[in-house]
Amino acid sequence: MTVDDTGSGADTNGADPGGDPHPLAVRLEALILGAERRYTPFQAARTAGVSMELATRFWRAMGFADVGQAKAFTEADVLALRRLAGLVEAGLLSEAMAVQVARSTGQTTARLAEWQIDSFLEGLTEPPEPGMTRTEVTYPIIELLLPELEEFLVYVWRRQLAASAGRVVQAADDEEMVDRRLAVGFADLVGFTRLTRRMEEEELGELVEAFETTAADLVAAHGGRLIKTLGDEVLYAADDAGVAAEIALRLIETMANDETMPELRVGIAFGTVTTRMGDVFGTTVNLASRLTSIAPRDAVLVDTDFAQELIRTAEAPASEAEAAEAAAAAEKEGEEPPVYRFALQPMWQRPVRGLGVVEPWLLTRRSEATA
C-alpha cells in the first residue's frame, strides 16, 4: 500500500524487494494472511479506491516499510485499506483519527507478534526428533495455532474494549473522557543498570520478564491498569487512590519476599492526566516519575494531592494524632473506631527538576494494632 519513488525499501517479510524471499517465509505469509501476493502498492491503492497518499499514510502508520513497486500486497491488504478508508468516507472517523487507529493498532500488535515469535513459537518449534529442522515443524505448528490465537486475540480485545468503554461512559463530562483525574504510579527496580553489567543476557531477560509478569498480575488483580513496561520500570494507573496505594505496597511486599529480585521503589501522583493511544501524559505523570527517582529503597512516595485524596476518602488519617482522636471519640459514643488502611508521613520539602518544590509523603500500610 505504499509507494517509494526511488524503488527502494524493505519487503514486508524482511527480504530485498529485488531479491527472492525464503520459500518458507512466503508460504507462512500466505498462511497467516490467508492470501497470496498479487498487487504492487499502486495496484492495491487503485483496487481499494483510495489515493496513493492515503494508502501510504495508513501503511506507514501501521509500522510497515516501503516496498518500492514489488508485488507485496494481498486481497486482505486491499480489504483492510478499503474498510479504513470507508470509515473516513462515511464520516465516522476523520482522516487523522483513522491514521491514529492504524498507528495504535500497529504498535500494539507489533509487540504482541514479536513476543509470540520470540518466546512462544520459538519454544514450540524445537525439532521433536533428531534430524528434523525447525523449518520443517514451523509451518504445521502455526497452521494449528493460528485460528485459536486469532479467536483469543479477538476475545481479549472485546473484553478490553468493553472495560474501556465502561470507564468512558462513567466519566463526569466530555472533557473527563480525555483529561481525567487519575492516580499514576511508577515502580522502578533499584540498581538495574549495575545488574546489566553483572548478569548474563539470559538471566537478565528472565529477571525482567519475572518483574513485568508479577507487576502486571498485581496491577490487574487489584483493579489498576498497566500502561506500559520499560524493562526495569512499570507505569500503571488507577481511578481510585486507594487502589493505586494498595498496588504500590503489594509490589514492594511481593518483591521484598523474592530473593532473586532487586529492591523496588514506587512514586505515585494524583491529578489530571491526558490519555492518548493507551498512554498517559502530563504533569501528574512527570511528578510520579520524579517521586520514584527520589523514593527510598523498598518504599512508596506520593504527592500532596494523592495524600489528600486518601484522607478525603478515609483511606488514611491526616495524622496519627487525628486517628487517635477519632478512635477516642468513637469509643466515647460506643461506636466502632474508624479503620484506615494506610498511613501517611510528610517528608522534607525538596526541589524537583522541572516541577518546583514538592512535599513528598511516605506511604505505608497501617498495622492492625494502630488501625
Short mmCIF file of C-alpha atoms in Angstrom, two decimals:
data_model
loop_
_atom_site.label_atom_id
_atom_site.label_comp_id
_atom_site.label_asym_id
_atom_site.label_seq_id
_atom_site.Cartn_x
_atom_site.Cartn_y
_atom_site.Cartn_z
CA MET A 1 0.00 0.00 0.00
CA THR A 2 2.94 2.34 -0.08
CA VAL A 3 4.91 3.84 -2.84
CA ASP A 4 8.60 4.60 -2.93
CA ASP A 5 9.50 6.67 -5.95
CA THR A 6 13.11 5.55 -5.76
CA GLY A 7 12.10 1.90 -5.91
CA SER A 8 13.98 1.18 -2.70
CA GLY A 9 12.66 -0.12 0.57
CA ALA A 10 12.35 -3.26 2.65
CA ASP A 11 9.94 -6.04 1.86
CA THR A 12 7.20 -6.87 4.34
CA ASN A 13 8.91 -10.13 5.29
CA GLY A 14 12.39 -8.61 5.51
CA ALA A 15 13.64 -9.64 2.08
CA ASP A 16 15.01 -7.27 -0.53
CA PRO A 17 12.16 -6.45 -2.96
CA GLY A 18 14.55 -7.14 -5.81
CA GLY A 19 15.67 -10.48 -4.39
CA ASP A 20 14.00 -13.80 -3.78
CA PRO A 21 12.40 -14.24 -0.35
CA HIS A 22 12.79 -17.52 1.50
CA PRO A 23 10.21 -20.04 0.19
CA LEU A 24 9.02 -20.90 3.71
CA ALA A 25 8.61 -17.19 4.53
CA VAL A 26 6.34 -16.81 1.50
CA ARG A 27 4.32 -19.91 2.47
CA LEU A 28 3.96 -18.70 6.08
CA GLU A 29 2.89 -15.26 4.92
CA ALA A 30 0.21 -16.76 2.67
CA LEU A 31 -0.98 -19.00 5.51
CA ILE A 32 -1.17 -16.19 8.07
CA LEU A 33 -2.67 -13.57 5.75
CA GLY A 34 -4.99 -16.03 4.06
CA ALA A 35 -3.98 -14.82 0.59
CA GLU A 36 -1.02 -14.63 -1.76
CA ARG A 37 0.80 -11.57 -3.03
CA ARG A 38 -0.95 -10.07 -6.05
CA TYR A 39 -0.60 -6.30 -6.03
CA THR A 40 2.02 -3.60 -6.21
CA PRO A 41 1.38 -0.62 -3.92
CA PHE A 42 -0.18 1.34 -6.78
CA GLN A 43 -2.42 -1.57 -7.79
CA ALA A 44 -3.52 -2.13 -4.18
CA ALA A 45 -4.47 1.53 -3.72
CA ARG A 46 -6.32 1.66 -7.04
CA THR A 47 -8.22 -1.58 -6.31
CA ALA A 48 -9.23 -0.26 -2.90
CA GLY A 49 -10.36 3.01 -4.46
CA VAL A 50 -8.14 5.31 -2.44
CA SER A 51 -5.32 7.70 -3.23
CA MET A 52 -1.72 6.57 -3.05
CA GLU A 53 -1.08 9.29 -0.48
CA LEU A 54 -3.74 7.98 1.89
CA ALA A 55 -2.71 4.37 1.33
CA THR A 56 0.88 5.26 2.14
CA ARG A 57 -0.12 7.08 5.33
CA PHE A 58 -2.14 4.11 6.54
CA TRP A 59 0.57 1.57 5.73
CA ARG A 60 3.36 3.54 7.38
CA ALA A 61 1.14 4.26 10.41
CA MET A 62 0.80 0.51 10.91
CA GLY A 63 4.59 0.34 11.10
CA PHE A 64 5.48 -1.23 7.74
CA ALA A 65 8.33 -0.20 5.47
CA ASP A 66 8.03 0.96 1.87
CA VAL A 67 8.31 -1.86 -0.66
CA GLY A 68 9.01 0.05 -3.84
CA GLN A 69 6.94 -1.36 -6.70
CA ALA A 70 7.24 -5.02 -5.74
CA LYS A 71 4.18 -7.24 -5.72
CA ALA A 72 3.83 -7.47 -1.96
CA PHE A 73 0.12 -6.97 -1.24
CA THR A 74 -2.82 -9.32 -0.99
CA GLU A 75 -6.59 -9.20 -1.15
CA ALA A 76 -6.52 -8.89 2.65
CA ASP A 77 -4.46 -5.69 2.39
CA VAL A 78 -6.89 -4.24 -0.15
CA LEU A 79 -9.89 -5.13 2.00
CA ALA A 80 -8.33 -3.60 5.15
CA LEU A 81 -7.48 -0.40 3.29
CA ARG A 82 -10.98 -0.20 1.80
CA ARG A 83 -12.58 -0.63 5.21
CA LEU A 84 -10.47 2.01 6.91
CA ALA A 85 -10.99 4.48 4.09
CA GLY A 86 -14.71 3.66 4.15
CA LEU A 87 -14.95 4.80 7.77
CA VAL A 88 -13.50 8.14 6.70
CA GLU A 89 -15.84 8.45 3.72
CA ALA A 90 -18.85 7.66 5.93
CA GLY A 91 -17.86 10.41 8.35
CA LEU A 92 -17.43 8.00 11.24
CA LEU A 93 -13.72 8.85 11.53
CA SER A 94 -11.69 11.82 10.43
CA GLU A 95 -8.66 11.03 8.29
CA ALA A 96 -6.37 11.97 11.18
CA MET A 97 -8.29 9.67 13.53
CA ALA A 98 -8.15 6.82 11.02
CA VAL A 99 -4.38 7.19 10.86
CA GLN A 100 -4.27 7.11 14.67
CA VAL A 101 -6.33 3.90 14.63
CA ALA A 102 -3.83 2.37 12.22
CA ARG A 103 -0.85 3.53 14.27
CA SER A 104 -2.16 2.43 17.67
CA THR A 105 -3.26 -0.96 16.35
CA GLY A 106 0.03 -1.47 14.55
CA GLN A 107 2.16 -0.56 17.56
CA THR A 108 0.20 -2.77 19.94
CA THR A 109 0.03 -5.83 17.71
CA ALA A 110 3.66 -5.50 16.58
CA ARG A 111 4.83 -6.01 20.15
CA LEU A 112 2.43 -8.92 20.60
CA ALA A 113 3.60 -10.58 17.39
CA GLU A 114 7.27 -10.16 18.31
CA TRP A 115 6.66 -11.71 21.72
CA GLN A 116 4.77 -14.64 20.26
CA ILE A 117 7.52 -15.42 17.79
CA ASP A 118 10.43 -14.84 20.19
CA SER A 119 9.04 -16.51 23.29
CA PHE A 120 6.15 -18.70 22.28
CA LEU A 121 6.57 -20.16 18.80
CA GLU A 122 10.34 -20.40 19.19
CA GLY A 123 9.89 -22.85 22.03
CA LEU A 124 7.14 -24.85 20.37
CA THR A 125 9.05 -25.30 17.14
CA GLU A 126 12.05 -27.03 18.68
CA PRO A 127 12.60 -30.11 16.47
CA PRO A 128 10.78 -33.04 18.13
CA GLU A 129 13.06 -35.65 16.59
CA PRO A 130 16.77 -35.80 15.74
CA GLY A 131 17.42 -34.91 12.13
CA MET A 132 14.37 -32.63 11.79
CA THR A 133 14.86 -28.92 11.33
CA ARG A 134 12.87 -26.14 12.92
CA THR A 135 11.81 -25.09 9.44
CA GLU A 136 10.11 -28.46 8.90
CA VAL A 137 7.91 -28.13 12.01
CA THR A 138 7.17 -24.39 11.95
CA TYR A 139 4.50 -24.43 9.24
CA PRO A 140 2.25 -27.17 10.69
CA ILE A 141 2.53 -25.70 14.20
CA ILE A 142 1.45 -22.25 13.02
CA GLU A 143 -1.30 -23.83 10.91
CA LEU A 144 -2.72 -25.45 14.06
CA LEU A 145 -2.27 -22.46 16.36
CA LEU A 146 -3.37 -19.64 14.08
CA PRO A 147 -7.18 -19.97 14.37
CA GLU A 148 -7.02 -20.45 18.15
CA LEU A 149 -4.72 -17.48 18.68
CA GLU A 150 -6.90 -15.34 16.41
CA GLU A 151 -10.05 -16.19 18.34
CA PHE A 152 -8.34 -15.50 21.65
CA LEU A 153 -6.98 -12.17 20.41
CA VAL A 154 -10.46 -11.03 19.36
CA TYR A 155 -11.91 -12.18 22.69
CA VAL A 156 -9.35 -10.27 24.75
CA TRP A 157 -9.73 -7.17 22.54
CA ARG A 158 -13.52 -7.19 23.02
CA ARG A 159 -13.07 -7.62 26.78
CA GLN A 160 -10.65 -4.69 26.93
CA LEU A 161 -12.88 -2.57 24.70
CA ALA A 162 -15.88 -3.24 26.96
CA ALA A 163 -13.90 -2.29 30.06
CA SER A 164 -12.56 0.89 28.46
CA ALA A 165 -16.00 1.89 27.15
CA GLY A 166 -17.43 1.39 30.62
CA ARG A 167 -14.88 3.79 32.11
CA VAL A 168 -15.64 6.40 29.47
CA VAL A 169 -19.41 6.40 29.97
CA GLN A 170 -18.92 6.80 33.71
CA ALA A 171 -16.90 9.97 33.17
CA ALA A 172 -18.48 13.05 34.70
CA ASP A 173 -18.36 15.09 31.47
CA ASP A 174 -16.98 15.06 27.95
CA GLU A 175 -13.71 16.71 28.96
CA GLU A 176 -13.08 13.99 31.54
CA MET A 177 -13.07 11.40 28.77
CA VAL A 178 -9.72 12.75 27.57
CA ASP A 179 -8.35 14.72 30.51
CA ARG A 180 -9.16 12.66 33.60
CA ARG A 181 -8.14 12.72 37.24
CA LEU A 182 -6.18 9.55 37.87
CA ALA A 183 -3.61 8.11 40.21
CA VAL A 184 -0.44 7.34 38.26
CA GLY A 185 2.31 5.14 39.68
CA PHE A 186 5.83 4.25 38.59
CA ALA A 187 7.58 1.18 40.02
CA ASP A 188 11.34 1.07 39.41
CA LEU A 189 13.92 -1.64 40.10
CA VAL A 190 16.85 -0.22 42.09
CA GLY A 191 20.34 -0.68 40.68
CA PHE A 192 19.17 -2.16 37.39
CA THR A 193 21.99 -0.54 35.39
CA ARG A 194 24.58 -2.23 37.60
CA LEU A 195 22.79 -5.55 37.16
CA THR A 196 23.05 -5.30 33.39
CA ARG A 197 26.84 -5.27 33.75
CA ARG A 198 26.98 -8.27 36.11
CA MET A 199 24.33 -10.64 34.76
CA GLU A 200 24.29 -12.76 31.65
CA GLU A 201 21.79 -11.68 29.00
CA GLU A 202 19.57 -14.72 29.54
CA GLU A 203 19.49 -14.18 33.32
CA LEU A 204 18.71 -10.51 32.84
CA GLY A 205 15.90 -11.35 30.43
CA GLU A 206 14.40 -13.80 32.92
CA LEU A 207 14.57 -11.22 35.72
CA VAL A 208 12.86 -8.56 33.61
CA GLU A 209 10.17 -10.99 32.50
CA ALA A 210 9.53 -12.09 36.09
CA PHE A 211 9.28 -8.46 37.23
CA GLU A 212 6.92 -7.49 34.41
CA THR A 213 4.76 -10.57 34.93
CA THR A 214 4.49 -10.05 38.69
CA ALA A 215 3.74 -6.35 38.30
CA ALA A 216 1.14 -6.94 35.58
CA ASP A 217 -0.63 -9.59 37.67
CA LEU A 218 -0.74 -7.40 40.79
CA VAL A 219 -1.91 -4.30 38.90
CA ALA A 220 -4.71 -6.21 37.20
CA ALA A 221 -5.76 -8.20 40.29
CA HIS A 222 -6.27 -5.07 42.38
CA GLY A 223 -8.15 -3.02 39.81
CA GLY A 224 -5.46 -0.92 38.18
CA ARG A 225 -4.40 -0.65 34.54
CA LEU A 226 -0.93 -1.43 33.31
CA ILE A 227 0.03 1.38 30.93
CA LYS A 228 3.44 0.12 29.84
CA THR A 229 6.60 -1.64 30.91
CA LEU A 230 10.09 -0.29 30.27
CA GLY A 231 12.30 -3.18 31.31
CA ASP A 232 13.22 -2.05 34.81
CA GLU A 233 10.17 0.19 35.21
CA VAL A 234 6.41 -0.24 35.19
CA LEU A 235 3.83 2.52 34.72
CA TYR A 236 0.29 1.92 35.93
CA ALA A 237 -2.85 3.98 36.57
CA ALA A 238 -5.98 3.69 38.68
CA ASP A 239 -9.17 5.71 39.00
CA ASP A 240 -9.08 5.34 42.77
CA ALA A 241 -6.22 6.47 45.02
CA GLY A 242 -6.79 3.58 47.41
CA VAL A 243 -6.39 1.10 44.57
CA ALA A 244 -3.13 2.73 43.45
CA ALA A 245 -1.81 2.70 47.02
CA GLU A 246 -2.67 -0.97 47.52
CA ILE A 247 -0.93 -1.90 44.26
CA ALA A 248 2.22 0.03 45.23
CA LEU A 249 2.52 -1.60 48.64
CA ARG A 250 1.77 -5.06 47.25
CA LEU A 251 4.54 -4.58 44.70
CA ILE A 252 7.01 -3.62 47.43
CA GLU A 253 5.95 -6.51 49.67
CA THR A 254 5.99 -9.11 46.89
CA MET A 255 9.40 -8.10 45.55
CA ALA A 256 10.88 -7.92 49.05
CA ASN A 257 9.91 -11.56 49.60
CA ASP A 258 11.67 -12.66 46.43
CA GLU A 259 15.42 -13.05 46.99
CA THR A 260 16.10 -13.05 43.24
CA MET A 261 14.65 -9.56 42.81
CA PRO A 262 16.39 -6.21 43.37
CA GLU A 263 14.88 -3.67 45.71
CA LEU A 264 11.98 -1.61 44.40
CA ARG A 265 10.83 1.98 44.77
CA VAL A 266 7.48 3.47 43.80
CA GLY A 267 6.25 7.01 43.20
CA ILE A 268 2.57 7.96 42.85
CA ALA A 269 0.87 11.24 41.95
CA PHE A 270 -2.82 12.15 41.64
CA GLY A 271 -4.26 14.69 39.23
CA THR A 272 -5.35 15.48 35.71
CA VAL A 273 -3.92 13.13 33.12
CA THR A 274 -4.19 13.25 29.34
CA THR A 275 -4.70 9.86 27.70
CA ARG A 276 -3.66 9.20 24.11
CA MET A 277 -3.38 5.86 22.29
CA GLY A 278 -3.35 3.92 25.55
CA ASP A 279 -0.60 6.05 27.09
CA VAL A 280 -0.78 8.82 29.70
CA PHE A 281 0.82 12.25 29.64
CA GLY A 282 1.02 15.43 31.67
CA THR A 283 2.43 16.99 34.80
CA THR A 284 0.93 14.30 37.03
CA VAL A 285 2.82 11.60 35.14
CA ASN A 286 6.06 13.60 35.28
CA LEU A 287 5.64 14.14 39.01
CA ALA A 288 5.10 10.42 39.65
CA SER A 289 8.30 9.69 37.72
CA ARG A 290 10.28 12.27 39.72
CA LEU A 291 8.94 10.92 43.03
CA THR A 292 10.10 7.44 42.02
CA SER A 293 13.64 8.71 41.41
CA ILE A 294 13.88 10.16 44.94
CA ALA A 295 11.98 7.42 46.79
CA PRO A 296 13.93 5.35 49.37
CA ARG A 297 14.55 1.68 48.59
CA ASP A 298 11.53 -0.56 49.19
CA ALA A 299 9.35 2.49 49.87
CA VAL A 300 6.50 4.44 48.29
CA LEU A 301 6.47 8.24 47.94
CA VAL A 302 3.29 10.09 46.97
CA ASP A 303 2.50 13.72 46.23
CA THR A 304 0.30 16.02 48.32
CA ASP A 305 -2.75 15.66 46.07
CA PHE A 306 -2.57 11.88 46.35
CA ALA A 307 -2.21 12.10 50.14
CA GLN A 308 -5.19 14.44 50.36
CA GLU A 309 -7.27 12.08 48.22
CA LEU A 310 -6.54 9.19 50.60
CA ILE A 311 -7.51 11.41 53.54
CA ARG A 312 -10.69 12.58 51.79
CA THR A 313 -11.80 9.01 51.10
CA ALA A 314 -10.96 7.92 54.69
CA GLU A 315 -8.31 5.50 53.46
CA ALA A 316 -5.70 7.22 55.64
CA PRO A 317 -5.81 9.65 58.59
CA ALA A 318 -4.31 13.11 58.21
CA SER A 319 -2.07 12.22 61.17
CA GLU A 320 -1.76 9.62 63.89
CA ALA A 321 -2.97 12.22 66.38
CA GLU A 322 -6.15 12.67 64.36
CA ALA A 323 -6.60 8.89 64.18
CA ALA A 324 -6.25 8.64 67.97
CA GLU A 325 -8.80 11.44 68.48
CA ALA A 326 -11.27 9.76 66.12
CA ALA A 327 -10.84 6.45 67.93
CA ALA A 328 -11.37 8.08 71.31
CA ALA A 329 -14.48 9.89 70.11
CA ALA A 330 -15.91 6.67 68.68
CA GLU A 331 -15.24 4.80 71.91
CA LYS A 332 -16.95 7.54 73.92
CA GLU A 333 -20.04 7.22 71.70
CA GLY A 334 -19.96 3.43 71.89
CA GLU A 335 -19.19 3.14 68.18
CA GLU A 336 -16.60 1.27 66.19
CA PRO A 337 -13.47 3.37 65.62
CA PRO A 338 -12.58 4.25 62.01
CA VAL A 339 -10.34 1.76 60.27
CA TYR A 340 -7.67 3.14 58.00
CA ARG A 341 -5.74 1.02 55.53
CA PHE A 342 -2.81 3.37 55.02
CA ALA A 343 -0.58 5.76 56.92
CA LEU A 344 0.99 8.95 55.59
CA GLN A 345 4.13 10.65 56.86
CA PRO A 346 5.10 14.06 55.45
CA MET A 347 8.71 14.28 54.33
CA TRP A 348 11.03 17.25 53.85
CA GLN A 349 10.07 19.57 51.03
CA ARG A 350 12.55 19.42 48.19
CA PRO A 351 13.02 20.89 44.72
CA VAL A 352 12.18 18.54 41.87
CA ARG A 353 13.64 19.19 38.45
CA GLY A 354 11.11 20.88 36.18
CA LEU A 355 8.32 20.87 38.79
CA GLY A 356 9.50 23.26 41.50
CA VAL A 357 9.31 22.45 45.21
CA VAL A 358 7.20 19.46 46.23
CA GLU A 359 6.32 17.89 49.57
CA PRO A 360 6.52 14.10 49.29
CA TRP A 361 4.63 11.85 51.68
CA LEU A 362 5.81 8.40 52.71
CA LEU A 363 3.02 5.87 52.22
CA THR A 364 2.92 2.79 54.45
CA ARG A 365 0.39 0.17 55.49
CA ARG A 366 -1.14 0.64 58.93
CA SER A 367 -0.87 -2.37 61.20
CA GLU A 368 -3.98 -3.80 62.85
CA ALA A 369 -2.71 -2.52 66.18
CA THR A 370 -2.88 1.09 65.03
CA ALA A 371 -5.85 0.80 62.68
#
